XYZ file of C-alpha atoms in Angstrom:
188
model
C -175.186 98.801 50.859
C -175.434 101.136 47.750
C -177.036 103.934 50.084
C -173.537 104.051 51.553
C -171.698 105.018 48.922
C -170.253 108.225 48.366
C -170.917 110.149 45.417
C -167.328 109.384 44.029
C -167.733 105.748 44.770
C -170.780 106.060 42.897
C -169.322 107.741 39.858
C -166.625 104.847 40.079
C -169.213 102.216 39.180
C -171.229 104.346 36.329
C -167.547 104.378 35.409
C -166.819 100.990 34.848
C -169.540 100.001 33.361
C -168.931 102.588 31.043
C -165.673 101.425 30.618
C -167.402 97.820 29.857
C -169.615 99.071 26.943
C -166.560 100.915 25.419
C -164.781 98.068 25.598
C -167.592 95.592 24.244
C -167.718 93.194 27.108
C -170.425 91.813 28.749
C -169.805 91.813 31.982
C -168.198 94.780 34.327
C -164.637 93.362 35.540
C -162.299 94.255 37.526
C -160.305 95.857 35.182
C -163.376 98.143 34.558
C -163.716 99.326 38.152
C -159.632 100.085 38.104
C -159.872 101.775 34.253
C -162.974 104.187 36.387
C -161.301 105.169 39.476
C -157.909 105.923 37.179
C -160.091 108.315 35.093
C -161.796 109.650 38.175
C -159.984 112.784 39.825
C -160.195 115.083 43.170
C -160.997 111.973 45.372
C -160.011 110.689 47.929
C -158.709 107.168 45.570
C -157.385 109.594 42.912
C -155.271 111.057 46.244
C -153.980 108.213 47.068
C -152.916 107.160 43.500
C -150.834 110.361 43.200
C -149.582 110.129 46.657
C -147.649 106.695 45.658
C -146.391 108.600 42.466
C -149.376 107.505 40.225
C -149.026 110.375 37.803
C -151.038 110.786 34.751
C -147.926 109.615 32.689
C -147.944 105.994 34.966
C -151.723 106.131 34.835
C -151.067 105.522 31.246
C -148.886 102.907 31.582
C -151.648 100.965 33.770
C -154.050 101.325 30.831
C -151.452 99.648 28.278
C -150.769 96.818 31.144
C -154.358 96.446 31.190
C -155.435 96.300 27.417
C -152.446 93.588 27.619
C -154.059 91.556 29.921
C -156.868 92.063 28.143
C -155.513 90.402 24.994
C -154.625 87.796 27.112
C -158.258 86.650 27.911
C -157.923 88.052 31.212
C -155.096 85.762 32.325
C -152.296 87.625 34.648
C -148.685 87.633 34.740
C -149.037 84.843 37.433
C -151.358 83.157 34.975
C -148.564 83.327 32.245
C -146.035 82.516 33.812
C -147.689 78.660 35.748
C -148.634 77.627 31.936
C -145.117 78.871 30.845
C -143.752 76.177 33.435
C -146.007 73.420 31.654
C -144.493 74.646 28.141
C -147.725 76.720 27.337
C -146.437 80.203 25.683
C -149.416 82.721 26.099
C -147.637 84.827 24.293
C -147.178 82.560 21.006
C -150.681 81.700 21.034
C -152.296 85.031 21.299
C -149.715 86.095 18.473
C -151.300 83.093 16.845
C -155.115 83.765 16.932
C -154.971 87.350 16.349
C -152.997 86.357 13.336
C -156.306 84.261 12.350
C -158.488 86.461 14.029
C -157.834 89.934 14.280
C -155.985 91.637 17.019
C -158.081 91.519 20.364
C -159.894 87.837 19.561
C -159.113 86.587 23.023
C -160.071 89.240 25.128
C -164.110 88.206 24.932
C -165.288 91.934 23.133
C -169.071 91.502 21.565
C -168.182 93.865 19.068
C -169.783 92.957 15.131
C -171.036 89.745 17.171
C -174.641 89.685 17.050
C -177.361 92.190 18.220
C -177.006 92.160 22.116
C -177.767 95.613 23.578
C -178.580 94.927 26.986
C -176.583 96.822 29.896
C -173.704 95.078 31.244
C -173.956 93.121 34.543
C -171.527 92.685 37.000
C -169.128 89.979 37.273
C -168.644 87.790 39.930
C -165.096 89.081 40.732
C -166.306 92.754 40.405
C -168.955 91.943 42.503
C -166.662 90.783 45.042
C -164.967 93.610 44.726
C -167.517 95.789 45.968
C -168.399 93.115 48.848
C -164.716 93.565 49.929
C -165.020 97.304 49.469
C -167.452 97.212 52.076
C -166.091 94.937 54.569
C -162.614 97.117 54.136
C -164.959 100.550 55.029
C -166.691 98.444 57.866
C -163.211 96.974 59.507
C -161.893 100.817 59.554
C -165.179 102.007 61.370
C -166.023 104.445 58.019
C -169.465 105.477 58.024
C -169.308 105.531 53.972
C -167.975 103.581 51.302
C -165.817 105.712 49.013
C -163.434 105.210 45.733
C -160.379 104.147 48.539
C -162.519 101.533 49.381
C -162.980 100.176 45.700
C -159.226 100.664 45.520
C -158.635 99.283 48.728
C -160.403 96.081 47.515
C -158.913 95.778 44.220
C -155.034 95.340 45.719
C -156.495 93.375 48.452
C -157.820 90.077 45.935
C -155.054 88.581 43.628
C -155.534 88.469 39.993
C -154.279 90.660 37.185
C -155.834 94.238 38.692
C -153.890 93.800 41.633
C -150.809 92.536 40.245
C -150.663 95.726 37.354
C -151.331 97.985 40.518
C -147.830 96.685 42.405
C -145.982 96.745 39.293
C -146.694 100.463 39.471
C -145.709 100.667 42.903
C -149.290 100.649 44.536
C -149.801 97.973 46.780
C -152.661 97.204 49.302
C -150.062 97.759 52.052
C -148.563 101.064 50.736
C -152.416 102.234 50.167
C -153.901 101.709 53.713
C -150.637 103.589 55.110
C -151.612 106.577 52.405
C -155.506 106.082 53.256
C -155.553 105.661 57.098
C -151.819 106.923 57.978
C -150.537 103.020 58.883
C -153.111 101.239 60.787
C -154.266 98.249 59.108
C -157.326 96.595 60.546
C -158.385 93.170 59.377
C -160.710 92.847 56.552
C -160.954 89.196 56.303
């Protein structure tokens, strides 16, 4: 599969797992491959970003939706707002442990916690990510498997990438009409 991607799909995942280690996680996320491709630029993703009015300025705003979910242990709006119906106030209780803590304690950063060095691995959602990536590039008939594709894949699969994308008015819908000019195919 990897001989199939382009060069700027390649640069997308040195990306994220760049993104990872600056971060201090341990694993690539998600979040990681969306923080690379918003950083990457004159590609055929970047394109499409602009195209639905992603300007630097709301490429910003991504970022600070990110770094929240980030404090939030990962956990989306969706996430939120399910434990909010049991009485469970995410908010309140990350306000609580980074009052004990430090700001940041839930979002899982190895930082000044032990000696690990080792590269990052991927996570199993990134993972699928790039899985989806390909089936996306395979159901359009594309002979390679570019950034669109990673974006492609990241608004396809719910969770908190995907939901910070269509608050920003990028959706999987409104990026396959900007990618392939408003055929969809099935990507299963």
């Amino acid at each position: 599969m990897f001989e199939r991607f382009t060069k700027d799909a390649r640069a997308v995942v040195r990306g994220a797992v760049g993104q990872c280690e600056s971060s201090g996680a341990r694993t690539v996320g998600p979040e990681h491959l969306l923080l690379a491709l918003l950083d990457h630029e004159a590609s055929r993703g970047s394109f499409a970003l602009t195209a639905l009015g992603l300007t630097a300025e709301r490429r910003e705003s991504v970022r600070r939706a990110l770094e929240e979910v980030r404090r939030r242990a990962g956990l989306s709006r969706a996430d939120a707002d399910a434990l909010a119906g049991l009485g469970i106030d995410v908010s309140e209780i990350v306000s609580r442990v980074e009052e004990v803590h430090g700001v940041g304690a839930m979002s899982g950063d190895r930082r000044d916690k032990g000696s690990w060095t080792g590269r990052p691995g991927f996570g199993r959602d990134a993972k699928d990510v790039l899985e989806k990536s390909l089936r996306i590039a395979l159901a359009h008939r594309d002979r390679h498997i570019g950034d669109e594709h990673r974006l492609l894949a990241l608004t396809a699969r719910p969770g908190p990438s995907a939901e910070t994308l269509a608050d920003h008015g990028v959706t999987h819908a409104s990026l396959t009409r900007v990618v392939y000019g408003g055929g969809e195919a099935q990507t299963g």
